[in-house]
Amino acid sequence: MDLPPPQKRKRSASPPPLQPSAAPIDLSLLEALEKSQQNTIETLDLKTLKKLALSLERRLNANTAARLKYPDNPDKFADSELELHDELQKLKILAGAPELYPDLVSLGTVNSITGLLNHDNTDIAIDAVTLLQDLTDADVIEDNDESAQVLVEALIENNAVELLVQNLGRLSDSDPDESAAIYNTLSTIENLIEVKPSVSELVCEKTKLLKWLQARIKIREFDSNKQYASEILAILLQNSVANQKRFGQMNGVDTLLQAVAMYKSKDPKTGDEEEMVENLFDCLCCLLMPLENKEKFVKAEGVELMIIIMNQKKSCYGSAIRALDFAMTNYPPACERFIDVMGLKTAFPAFMGTSQGNTLASLAMFNVSGFFSKLSCDVCLLQSLKMLKSYQVFIKCGGILRGSRRERLLSKFVENECEKIDRLMELYMRYSNRVKAETERLNQLELDDLELIAVILGHLWTSEHPRMRARIELLLKQQKLTKKDVKDILQEYHDNIGDLDGPEEKERAQSKIVKFISALK
């Protein structure tokens, strides 16, 4: 199953502002301080860079010597650390000249900066984090790919990833400066991944970042760093099966289920908190890609939780449907559990468009799934269609759904005078008309939706249920259509099946569609 790309939102170069102090601020003093600290350097070139690098090395060596000479007397090395702090602040100017990054690397300065992440003085380590965040900021390196690659490679070689995560362990949100450093650390890691995607697996393999993120999202209280932690976790899990399996082995499925369970009967209070919940569901969907994690999801009663969330009709309604879609894709036990715990009773109202409740205003958030770009009501509706397809596929494929489960599923389509088949044909006509109306600028998503409905019709037709077949034929005739129209859509679907899951899976999927086409004779 394709996974939507992670949502990228514009981030400021600095962490969220702290609450303003109640004490009045003397602006004249601030201006005087700013003037006293103004950088006298007018141009930034290689010569200037060398001066900055040399000055940093001198201050670093002086501080190291003072600490070694007076280890038990902080007053003796306090001044040298203030000077070291000033030098790190001066280096921030390099963010304005990323073309000099290769020279920064060749001078060995990157090694010195990363080493400061392990400095005994947390304030100096925080200065190093802030500097790295500035140097790797997306806006800075956007048009300097080669220079960015050189810098990131050097940071990796000098163990910056490991040191950044190690430093997280001694930072606390109770201190405003350290809280800001947590934010900047996560931002730096995200920047490194942006430049070199393989960092996403490297950081999970060589550090305890996943463990730190897991502990972070377990905290019940919401804050900006918890939100950012959820976003970083989603990025790490997005395209890495190794990370998905690794986090699954860390009891990650349970962690995410507990995190989203807090919103089963309440809505997020702010837009930022809403984004965090979206991130958590993104993480859950990513985690449900490997088969072993699907098994953990079922054992942890994840199916039941998603049904509870749907029944509550809060803002997580559509996200719960999406999670079930991932859980049931190519995993019969999840499909069977869904039917056994009365999931059909919850899914079909969404399919029929009768279960929106008070969620219409917030359904737009479900577009993060990346599946659809239509009206917000359609998002939830078509997610339920995908879920129907997920467990419908097992009716004939291998005979997995048999006996009472099969009959319970099919009975839903014939109850109330076949109203659900009526609804299915209504949707078929809606998207068929849209596709015909936009042949010149075809919306691929709407074609995909039409194919999805045709596949479900194929499932229903091959069930050989006389009432279903009669109803489908009647509705096609009323719309001046024939089974050939459905077959044509199925044929196009057949021809477009890719081999992302391997040639055997492609052949199996195409074989199934051929059976549908043959049955619709």
Short mmCIF file of C-alpha atoms in Angstrom, two decimals:
data_model
loop_
_atom_site.label_atom_id
_atom_site.label_comp_id
_atom_site.label_asym_id
_atom_site.label_seq_id
_atom_site.Cartn_x
_atom_site.Cartn_y
_atom_site.Cartn_z
CA MET A 1 0.00 0.00 0.00
CA ASP A 2 1.29 3.45 -0.86
CA LEU A 3 1.82 5.77 2.04
CA PRO A 4 1.21 9.51 1.71
CA PRO A 5 4.32 11.68 1.98
CA PRO A 6 4.81 13.31 5.38
CA GLN A 7 3.22 16.69 5.76
CA LYS A 8 5.82 19.44 5.78
CA ARG A 9 4.88 22.63 7.54
CA LYS A 10 6.85 25.83 7.54
CA ARG A 11 8.99 26.11 10.63
CA SER A 12 10.59 29.19 12.02
CA ALA A 13 14.34 29.25 12.45
CA SER A 14 13.88 29.45 16.20
CA PRO A 15 11.77 27.52 18.69
CA PRO A 16 8.34 28.75 19.82
CA PRO A 17 8.60 31.96 21.84
CA LEU A 18 8.53 31.77 25.60
CA GLN A 19 6.00 33.62 27.70
CA PRO A 20 7.01 37.29 28.08
CA SER A 21 8.33 38.38 31.43
CA ALA A 22 6.17 40.59 33.57
CA ALA A 23 9.16 42.85 34.34
CA PRO A 24 9.54 45.98 32.15
CA ILE A 25 12.33 45.90 29.56
CA ASP A 26 14.80 48.78 29.27
CA LEU A 27 15.15 49.09 25.50
CA SER A 28 18.06 51.50 25.77
CA LEU A 29 20.09 48.88 27.58
CA LEU A 30 19.25 46.29 24.93
CA GLU A 31 20.33 48.69 22.19
CA ALA A 32 23.60 49.39 23.95
CA LEU A 33 24.23 45.70 24.39
CA GLU A 34 23.48 45.04 20.74
CA LYS A 35 25.91 47.75 19.64
CA SER A 36 28.61 46.37 21.89
CA GLN A 37 28.19 42.92 20.36
CA GLN A 38 27.95 43.99 16.75
CA ASN A 39 30.23 42.01 14.49
CA THR A 40 32.94 44.20 13.03
CA ILE A 41 33.36 41.88 10.06
CA GLU A 42 31.91 43.50 6.95
CA THR A 43 32.55 40.83 4.35
CA LEU A 44 32.48 37.07 4.68
CA ASP A 45 35.07 35.31 2.58
CA LEU A 46 37.63 32.53 3.01
CA LYS A 47 40.04 34.87 4.81
CA THR A 48 37.37 35.87 7.29
CA LEU A 49 36.36 32.25 7.77
CA LYS A 50 39.91 31.30 8.64
CA LYS A 51 40.07 34.08 11.23
CA LEU A 52 36.83 32.88 12.81
CA ALA A 53 37.96 29.27 12.81
CA LEU A 54 41.34 30.14 14.34
CA SER A 55 39.73 32.28 17.01
CA LEU A 56 37.38 29.45 17.93
CA GLU A 57 40.28 27.00 18.23
CA ARG A 58 42.19 29.38 20.49
CA ARG A 59 39.22 29.90 22.79
CA LEU A 60 38.50 26.18 22.85
CA ASN A 61 42.09 25.30 23.69
CA ALA A 62 42.18 27.95 26.41
CA ASN A 63 38.98 26.64 27.94
CA THR A 64 40.21 23.04 27.81
CA ALA A 65 43.49 24.00 29.46
CA ALA A 66 41.74 25.99 32.20
CA ARG A 67 39.39 23.14 32.97
CA LEU A 68 42.26 20.66 33.18
CA LYS A 69 44.31 22.98 35.40
CA TYR A 70 41.48 23.98 37.73
CA PRO A 71 38.92 21.14 37.59
CA ASP A 72 37.45 21.99 41.00
CA ASN A 73 37.44 25.76 40.66
CA PRO A 74 34.81 26.93 38.13
CA ASP A 75 35.72 30.57 38.70
CA LYS A 76 39.07 29.91 37.03
CA PHE A 77 37.55 28.79 33.73
CA ALA A 78 34.30 30.80 33.73
CA ASP A 79 35.78 33.65 31.68
CA SER A 80 37.16 31.27 29.07
CA GLU A 81 33.70 29.75 28.63
CA LEU A 82 32.13 33.16 28.14
CA GLU A 83 34.72 33.81 25.43
CA LEU A 84 33.99 30.41 23.89
CA HIS A 85 30.29 31.24 23.91
CA ASP A 86 31.02 34.52 22.07
CA GLU A 87 33.05 32.71 19.40
CA LEU A 88 30.21 30.25 18.75
CA GLN A 89 27.83 33.16 18.36
CA LYS A 90 30.14 34.77 15.80
CA LEU A 91 30.18 31.59 13.72
CA LYS A 92 26.44 31.91 13.10
CA ILE A 93 27.31 34.39 10.39
CA LEU A 94 28.43 31.42 8.27
CA ALA A 95 24.78 30.55 7.68
CA GLY A 96 24.82 33.52 5.30
CA ALA A 97 27.51 31.94 3.15
CA PRO A 98 26.83 28.20 2.75
CA GLU A 99 29.20 28.15 -0.22
CA LEU A 100 32.00 28.27 2.38
CA TYR A 101 30.89 25.06 4.08
CA PRO A 102 33.49 22.91 2.26
CA ASP A 103 36.20 25.23 3.55
CA LEU A 104 34.71 25.04 7.04
CA VAL A 105 35.04 21.27 6.82
CA SER A 106 38.59 21.30 5.45
CA LEU A 107 39.70 23.59 8.29
CA GLY A 108 38.57 20.99 10.83
CA THR A 109 36.15 23.37 12.50
CA VAL A 110 33.22 20.98 12.13
CA ASN A 111 35.05 18.51 14.34
CA SER A 112 35.48 21.17 17.02
CA ILE A 113 31.84 22.22 16.88
CA THR A 114 30.51 18.68 17.16
CA GLY A 115 32.91 18.00 20.03
CA LEU A 116 31.33 20.85 21.95
CA LEU A 117 28.02 18.96 21.98
CA ASN A 118 29.67 16.87 24.68
CA HIS A 119 30.97 19.84 26.67
CA ASP A 120 30.61 19.62 30.44
CA ASN A 121 28.86 22.99 30.46
CA THR A 122 25.36 22.43 29.13
CA ASP A 123 25.18 26.06 28.02
CA ILE A 124 28.12 25.55 25.66
CA ALA A 125 26.53 22.38 24.29
CA ILE A 126 23.33 24.33 23.71
CA ASP A 127 25.33 26.97 21.82
CA ALA A 128 26.72 24.22 19.57
CA VAL A 129 23.22 22.83 18.94
CA THR A 130 21.91 26.27 18.01
CA LEU A 131 24.85 26.84 15.65
CA LEU A 132 24.29 23.50 13.90
CA GLN A 133 20.60 24.26 13.55
CA ASP A 134 21.43 27.58 11.89
CA LEU A 135 24.01 26.08 9.54
CA THR A 136 21.70 23.25 8.39
CA ASP A 137 18.49 25.27 8.20
CA ALA A 138 16.44 24.31 5.14
CA ASP A 139 16.20 27.90 3.92
CA VAL A 140 19.99 28.29 4.13
CA ILE A 141 20.99 25.16 2.21
CA GLU A 142 18.05 25.08 -0.20
CA ASP A 143 20.06 26.29 -3.20
CA ASN A 144 23.43 24.91 -2.07
CA ASP A 145 23.04 21.16 -2.39
CA GLU A 146 26.71 20.33 -2.90
CA SER A 147 27.89 22.43 0.02
CA ALA A 148 25.14 21.02 2.20
CA GLN A 149 26.15 17.46 1.30
CA VAL A 150 29.77 18.18 2.25
CA LEU A 151 28.73 19.64 5.62
CA VAL A 152 26.32 16.83 6.45
CA GLU A 153 28.86 14.16 5.50
CA ALA A 154 31.40 15.81 7.79
CA LEU A 155 28.90 16.01 10.64
CA ILE A 156 28.11 12.32 10.28
CA GLU A 157 31.82 11.40 10.16
CA ASN A 158 32.37 13.39 13.36
CA ASN A 159 29.53 11.61 15.17
CA ALA A 160 27.27 14.64 15.30
CA VAL A 161 24.15 12.47 15.12
CA GLU A 162 25.19 10.39 18.12
CA LEU A 163 26.27 13.44 20.12
CA LEU A 164 23.07 15.34 19.38
CA VAL A 165 20.92 12.48 20.67
CA GLN A 166 23.23 11.88 23.63
CA ASN A 167 22.91 15.55 24.59
CA LEU A 168 19.10 15.25 24.56
CA GLY A 169 19.37 13.03 27.61
CA ARG A 170 20.55 15.89 29.82
CA LEU A 171 18.10 18.53 28.62
CA SER A 172 14.90 19.32 30.49
CA ASP A 173 11.75 21.15 29.45
CA SER A 174 11.60 22.78 32.86
CA ASP A 175 14.43 25.09 31.80
CA PRO A 176 13.42 27.46 28.97
CA ASP A 177 16.87 27.44 27.34
CA GLU A 178 17.09 23.65 27.45
CA SER A 179 13.56 23.32 26.11
CA ALA A 180 14.57 25.50 23.17
CA ALA A 181 17.65 23.32 22.70
CA ILE A 182 15.44 20.21 22.50
CA TYR A 183 13.48 21.87 19.70
CA ASN A 184 16.69 22.89 17.89
CA THR A 185 18.14 19.39 18.24
CA LEU A 186 15.08 17.84 16.60
CA SER A 187 15.18 20.52 13.93
CA THR A 188 18.84 19.76 13.19
CA ILE A 189 18.11 16.03 12.89
CA GLU A 190 15.27 16.78 10.50
CA ASN A 191 17.58 19.02 8.45
CA LEU A 192 20.20 16.26 8.24
CA ILE A 193 17.58 13.79 7.01
CA GLU A 194 16.37 16.31 4.45
CA VAL A 195 19.86 16.54 2.95
CA LYS A 196 20.77 12.86 3.38
CA PRO A 197 17.69 10.58 3.77
CA SER A 198 19.81 7.62 4.89
CA VAL A 199 20.34 9.46 8.16
CA SER A 200 16.83 8.37 9.16
CA GLU A 201 17.99 4.77 9.49
CA LEU A 202 21.46 5.64 10.75
CA VAL A 203 20.12 7.68 13.67
CA CYS A 204 17.83 4.83 14.73
CA GLU A 205 20.56 2.24 14.37
CA LYS A 206 23.32 4.08 16.23
CA THR A 207 21.41 6.10 18.85
CA LYS A 208 18.53 5.85 21.28
CA LEU A 209 16.48 8.48 19.48
CA LEU A 210 13.50 6.15 18.95
CA LYS A 211 13.47 5.41 22.68
CA TRP A 212 13.59 9.12 23.48
CA LEU A 213 10.76 9.89 21.05
CA GLN A 214 8.72 7.02 22.45
CA ALA A 215 9.05 8.37 25.97
CA ARG A 216 8.16 11.82 24.71
CA ILE A 217 4.86 10.87 23.10
CA LYS A 218 3.87 8.94 26.20
CA ILE A 219 3.64 12.21 28.15
CA ARG A 220 -0.02 13.15 28.51
CA GLU A 221 0.48 16.92 28.53
CA PHE A 222 0.74 18.63 25.17
CA ASP A 223 3.57 21.00 24.29
CA SER A 224 5.44 22.09 21.17
CA ASN A 225 8.28 19.63 21.72
CA LYS A 226 5.87 16.71 22.00
CA GLN A 227 4.33 17.87 18.75
CA TYR A 228 7.75 18.04 17.08
CA ALA A 229 8.68 14.63 18.48
CA SER A 230 5.59 13.12 16.82
CA GLU A 231 6.59 14.73 13.53
CA ILE A 232 10.17 13.44 13.69
CA LEU A 233 8.90 9.95 14.52
CA ALA A 234 6.62 10.05 11.47
CA ILE A 235 9.57 11.05 9.28
CA LEU A 236 11.71 8.23 10.67
CA LEU A 237 9.01 5.63 10.06
CA GLN A 238 7.81 6.97 6.72
CA ASN A 239 9.95 5.10 4.20
CA SER A 240 12.03 2.76 6.32
CA VAL A 241 10.89 -0.82 6.86
CA ALA A 242 13.89 -1.28 9.16
CA ASN A 243 12.73 1.57 11.40
CA GLN A 244 9.14 0.32 11.30
CA LYS A 245 10.24 -3.12 12.48
CA ARG A 246 12.64 -1.70 15.04
CA PHE A 247 10.00 0.52 16.62
CA GLY A 248 7.50 -2.33 16.52
CA GLN A 249 9.93 -4.45 18.54
CA MET A 250 10.08 -1.63 21.10
CA ASN A 251 6.37 -2.02 21.81
CA GLY A 252 5.74 0.95 19.53
CA VAL A 253 2.29 -0.23 18.47
CA ASP A 254 1.05 -0.15 22.06
CA THR A 255 2.67 3.24 22.61
CA LEU A 256 0.90 4.80 19.64
CA LEU A 257 -2.43 3.19 20.49
CA GLN A 258 -2.22 4.64 23.99
CA ALA A 259 -1.30 8.05 22.57
CA VAL A 260 -4.25 8.23 20.16
CA ALA A 261 -6.62 6.69 22.73
CA MET A 262 -6.47 9.98 24.63
CA TYR A 263 -8.45 11.51 21.77
CA LYS A 264 -11.08 8.82 21.36
CA SER A 265 -13.74 10.94 23.04
CA LYS A 266 -12.32 14.44 22.79
CA ASP A 267 -11.01 16.76 20.10
CA PRO A 268 -7.62 18.51 20.13
CA LYS A 269 -7.85 21.97 21.67
CA THR A 270 -5.60 23.83 19.24
CA GLY A 271 -4.39 23.62 15.68
CA ASP A 272 -0.93 22.54 16.85
CA GLU A 273 -2.39 19.77 18.98
CA GLU A 274 -4.54 18.69 16.03
CA GLU A 275 -1.40 18.45 13.92
CA MET A 276 0.25 16.31 16.58
CA VAL A 277 -2.68 13.87 16.52
CA GLU A 278 -2.40 13.67 12.73
CA ASN A 279 1.31 12.88 13.15
CA LEU A 280 0.52 10.12 15.66
CA PHE A 281 -1.92 8.48 13.25
CA ASP A 282 0.65 8.85 10.46
CA CYS A 283 3.12 7.01 12.69
CA LEU A 284 0.56 4.29 13.39
CA CYS A 285 -0.19 3.81 9.69
CA CYS A 286 3.54 3.62 8.89
CA LEU A 287 4.02 1.11 11.67
CA LEU A 288 1.26 -1.08 10.23
CA MET A 289 3.17 -1.76 7.03
CA PRO A 290 5.18 -4.80 8.25
CA LEU A 291 3.17 -7.96 8.82
CA GLU A 292 4.46 -8.53 12.35
CA ASN A 293 3.21 -5.11 13.44
CA LYS A 294 -0.25 -5.84 12.06
CA GLU A 295 -0.27 -8.87 14.32
CA LYS A 296 0.71 -6.73 17.31
CA PHE A 297 -2.04 -4.26 16.41
CA VAL A 298 -4.70 -6.97 16.45
CA LYS A 299 -3.40 -8.48 19.71
CA ALA A 300 -3.36 -5.04 21.35
CA GLU A 301 -7.05 -4.61 20.42
CA GLY A 302 -6.22 -1.85 17.99
CA VAL A 303 -9.16 -2.83 15.79
CA GLU A 304 -11.53 -2.38 18.71
CA LEU A 305 -10.00 0.99 19.61
CA MET A 306 -10.39 2.32 16.07
CA ILE A 307 -14.03 1.25 16.08
CA ILE A 308 -14.58 3.04 19.40
CA ILE A 309 -13.01 6.20 17.95
CA MET A 310 -15.29 5.98 14.92
CA ASN A 311 -18.34 5.51 17.11
CA GLN A 312 -17.46 8.61 19.12
CA LYS A 313 -17.62 10.68 15.90
CA LYS A 314 -14.90 13.09 16.99
CA SER A 315 -12.21 14.63 14.79
CA CYS A 316 -10.15 11.40 14.72
CA TYR A 317 -12.98 9.59 12.92
CA GLY A 318 -11.37 9.56 9.48
CA SER A 319 -7.89 8.85 10.85
CA ALA A 320 -9.24 5.74 12.57
CA ILE A 321 -10.69 4.54 9.26
CA ARG A 322 -7.30 5.10 7.62
CA ALA A 323 -5.52 3.09 10.34
CA LEU A 324 -7.96 0.21 9.87
CA ASP A 325 -7.34 0.35 6.13
CA PHE A 326 -3.60 -0.15 6.70
CA ALA A 327 -4.16 -2.85 9.33
CA MET A 328 -6.48 -4.93 7.14
CA THR A 329 -4.55 -4.68 3.88
CA ASN A 330 -3.16 -8.14 3.09
CA TYR A 331 -3.79 -9.34 6.65
CA PRO A 332 -6.84 -11.63 7.00
CA PRO A 333 -6.79 -11.84 10.84
CA ALA A 334 -7.44 -8.10 11.08
CA CYS A 335 -10.32 -8.44 8.61
CA GLU A 336 -11.80 -11.29 10.57
CA ARG A 337 -11.44 -9.44 13.87
CA PHE A 338 -13.12 -6.39 12.33
CA ILE A 339 -16.16 -8.45 11.39
CA ASP A 340 -16.19 -10.39 14.68
CA VAL A 341 -16.33 -7.21 16.79
CA MET A 342 -19.22 -5.76 14.80
CA GLY A 343 -17.06 -3.42 12.74
CA LEU A 344 -19.43 -3.66 9.79
CA LYS A 345 -22.06 -1.89 11.85
CA THR A 346 -19.68 1.05 12.18
CA ALA A 347 -18.18 1.03 8.68
CA PHE A 348 -21.33 0.97 6.61
CA PRO A 349 -22.87 4.15 8.07
CA ALA A 350 -19.70 5.94 6.90
CA PHE A 351 -20.08 4.32 3.52
CA MET A 352 -23.73 5.38 3.37
CA GLY A 353 -22.89 8.93 4.41
CA THR A 354 -25.01 8.77 7.57
CA SER A 355 -22.27 8.84 10.20
CA GLN A 356 -20.75 12.28 9.82
CA GLY A 357 -22.27 13.66 13.01
CA ASN A 358 -20.55 16.88 14.04
CA THR A 359 -17.31 16.11 12.24
CA LEU A 360 -17.99 17.87 8.95
CA ALA A 361 -16.13 21.00 10.01
CA SER A 362 -12.98 19.07 10.83
CA LEU A 363 -13.00 16.48 8.03
CA ALA A 364 -10.62 18.59 5.94
CA MET A 365 -7.78 17.40 8.17
CA PHE A 366 -8.19 13.91 6.77
CA ASN A 367 -6.75 15.06 3.46
CA VAL A 368 -3.32 14.45 5.05
CA SER A 369 -3.80 10.85 3.99
CA GLY A 370 -2.88 11.97 0.48
CA PHE A 371 -5.50 9.68 -1.04
CA PHE A 372 -8.08 12.21 -2.06
CA SER A 373 -8.45 15.87 -3.01
CA LYS A 374 -12.21 16.25 -3.20
CA LEU A 375 -14.96 17.40 -0.85
CA SER A 376 -14.26 16.66 2.82
CA CYS A 377 -17.28 14.34 3.01
CA ASP A 378 -15.80 12.25 0.19
CA VAL A 379 -12.58 11.77 2.12
CA CYS A 380 -14.25 9.85 4.90
CA LEU A 381 -16.58 8.06 2.50
CA LEU A 382 -13.82 6.84 0.23
CA GLN A 383 -11.66 5.79 3.14
CA SER A 384 -14.52 3.50 4.11
CA LEU A 385 -14.60 2.23 0.53
CA LYS A 386 -10.91 1.36 0.74
CA MET A 387 -11.61 -0.44 3.99
CA LEU A 388 -14.43 -2.37 2.33
CA LYS A 389 -12.04 -3.40 -0.42
CA SER A 390 -9.46 -4.48 2.16
CA TYR A 391 -11.64 -7.18 3.65
CA GLN A 392 -13.78 -7.83 0.58
CA VAL A 393 -10.66 -9.01 -1.18
CA PHE A 394 -10.61 -12.10 1.02
CA ILE A 395 -14.08 -13.33 0.06
CA LYS A 396 -12.80 -15.14 -3.00
CA CYS A 397 -9.04 -14.86 -2.63
CA GLY A 398 -8.08 -18.10 -0.97
CA GLY A 399 -11.50 -18.50 0.62
CA ILE A 400 -10.31 -16.86 3.82
CA LEU A 401 -13.67 -15.35 4.71
CA ARG A 402 -16.03 -18.25 4.92
CA GLY A 403 -19.12 -19.37 6.67
CA SER A 404 -20.76 -16.89 8.99
CA ARG A 405 -18.23 -14.09 8.36
CA ARG A 406 -18.77 -14.24 4.62
CA GLU A 407 -22.52 -14.33 5.01
CA ARG A 408 -22.52 -11.42 7.47
CA LEU A 409 -20.54 -9.34 5.03
CA LEU A 410 -22.69 -10.16 2.02
CA SER A 411 -25.89 -9.70 3.98
CA LYS A 412 -25.00 -6.06 4.52
CA PHE A 413 -25.30 -5.47 0.79
CA VAL A 414 -28.78 -6.95 0.48
CA GLU A 415 -30.39 -5.57 3.64
CA ASN A 416 -32.82 -2.64 3.38
CA GLU A 417 -33.65 -3.35 -0.26
CA CYS A 418 -29.99 -3.43 -1.35
CA GLU A 419 -29.48 0.20 -0.34
CA LYS A 420 -25.71 -0.21 -0.15
CA ILE A 421 -25.52 -1.44 -3.72
CA ASP A 422 -27.61 1.60 -4.66
CA ARG A 423 -25.07 3.77 -2.89
CA LEU A 424 -22.19 2.02 -4.62
CA MET A 425 -23.73 2.62 -8.03
CA GLU A 426 -24.42 6.24 -7.10
CA LEU A 427 -20.73 6.68 -6.41
CA TYR A 428 -19.80 4.81 -9.55
CA MET A 429 -21.85 7.24 -11.63
CA ARG A 430 -20.50 10.26 -9.77
CA TYR A 431 -16.86 9.43 -10.48
CA SER A 432 -17.56 8.06 -13.93
CA ASN A 433 -19.10 11.38 -14.89
CA ARG A 434 -16.20 13.30 -13.38
CA VAL A 435 -13.67 11.25 -15.33
CA LYS A 436 -15.59 11.72 -18.58
CA ALA A 437 -15.88 15.47 -17.98
CA GLU A 438 -12.14 15.85 -17.47
CA THR A 439 -10.63 13.68 -20.18
CA GLU A 440 -8.25 16.46 -21.15
CA ARG A 441 -7.03 17.16 -17.61
CA LEU A 442 -7.75 13.87 -15.97
CA ASN A 443 -7.55 13.78 -12.20
CA GLN A 444 -5.75 10.51 -11.48
CA LEU A 445 -7.14 10.39 -7.95
CA GLU A 446 -10.71 10.39 -9.24
CA LEU A 447 -9.87 7.64 -11.73
CA ASP A 448 -8.39 5.62 -8.87
CA ASP A 449 -11.62 6.08 -6.91
CA LEU A 450 -13.68 4.91 -9.89
CA GLU A 451 -11.46 1.84 -10.25
CA LEU A 452 -11.83 1.14 -6.54
CA ILE A 453 -15.63 1.14 -6.84
CA ALA A 454 -15.44 -1.09 -9.91
CA VAL A 455 -13.29 -3.59 -7.97
CA ILE A 456 -15.88 -3.73 -5.18
CA LEU A 457 -18.60 -4.27 -7.76
CA GLY A 458 -16.47 -7.09 -9.15
CA HIS A 459 -16.28 -8.67 -5.70
CA LEU A 460 -20.05 -8.45 -5.28
CA TRP A 461 -20.72 -9.86 -8.73
CA THR A 462 -18.43 -12.86 -8.23
CA SER A 463 -20.23 -13.70 -4.99
CA GLU A 464 -22.92 -15.11 -7.33
CA HIS A 465 -25.63 -13.77 -5.05
CA PRO A 466 -28.76 -13.50 -7.25
CA ARG A 467 -30.23 -10.42 -5.53
CA MET A 468 -26.95 -8.54 -5.75
CA ARG A 469 -26.50 -9.34 -9.41
CA ALA A 470 -30.06 -8.39 -10.21
CA ARG A 471 -29.72 -5.09 -8.39
CA ILE A 472 -26.45 -4.21 -10.10
CA GLU A 473 -27.86 -4.99 -13.54
CA LEU A 474 -30.99 -2.95 -12.83
CA LEU A 475 -29.02 0.09 -11.71
CA LEU A 476 -26.66 -0.14 -14.67
CA LYS A 477 -29.62 -0.29 -17.02
CA GLN A 478 -31.24 2.74 -15.37
CA GLN A 479 -28.07 4.72 -16.06
CA LYS A 480 -27.90 3.44 -19.64
CA LEU A 481 -24.79 1.47 -18.84
CA THR A 482 -23.82 -2.17 -19.27
CA LYS A 483 -21.48 -4.58 -17.55
CA LYS A 484 -19.02 -3.81 -20.33
CA ASP A 485 -18.57 -0.30 -18.89
CA VAL A 486 -17.53 -1.80 -15.57
CA LYS A 487 -15.30 -4.32 -17.35
CA ASP A 488 -13.52 -1.51 -19.20
CA ILE A 489 -12.69 0.21 -15.90
CA LEU A 490 -11.50 -3.09 -14.44
CA GLN A 491 -9.35 -3.72 -17.49
CA GLU A 492 -7.69 -0.33 -17.07
CA TYR A 493 -7.13 -1.10 -13.41
CA HIS A 494 -5.64 -4.48 -14.39
CA ASP A 495 -3.24 -2.87 -16.86
CA ASN A 496 -2.05 -0.29 -14.32
CA ILE A 497 -1.23 -2.71 -11.49
CA GLY A 498 2.44 -2.21 -10.64
CA ASP A 499 5.03 -4.59 -9.25
CA LEU A 500 5.91 -2.61 -6.13
CA ASP A 501 5.11 -5.66 -3.99
CA GLY A 502 6.96 -8.02 -6.31
CA PRO A 503 6.09 -9.88 -9.53
CA GLU A 504 4.22 -12.67 -7.72
CA GLU A 505 1.88 -10.23 -5.97
CA LYS A 506 1.32 -8.37 -9.25
CA GLU A 507 0.41 -11.62 -11.00
CA ARG A 508 -1.94 -12.60 -8.18
CA ALA A 509 -3.68 -9.22 -8.21
CA GLN A 510 -4.05 -9.23 -11.99
CA SER A 511 -5.38 -12.79 -11.91
CA LYS A 512 -8.07 -11.72 -9.46
CA ILE A 513 -9.16 -8.83 -11.70
CA VAL A 514 -9.25 -11.17 -14.72
CA LYS A 515 -11.73 -13.35 -12.80
CA PHE A 516 -13.92 -10.31 -12.17
CA ILE A 517 -13.82 -9.35 -15.86
CA SER A 518 -14.62 -12.91 -16.93
CA ALA A 519 -17.53 -13.13 -14.50
CA LEU A 520 -19.07 -9.91 -15.87
CA LYS A 521 -19.89 -11.53 -19.22
#
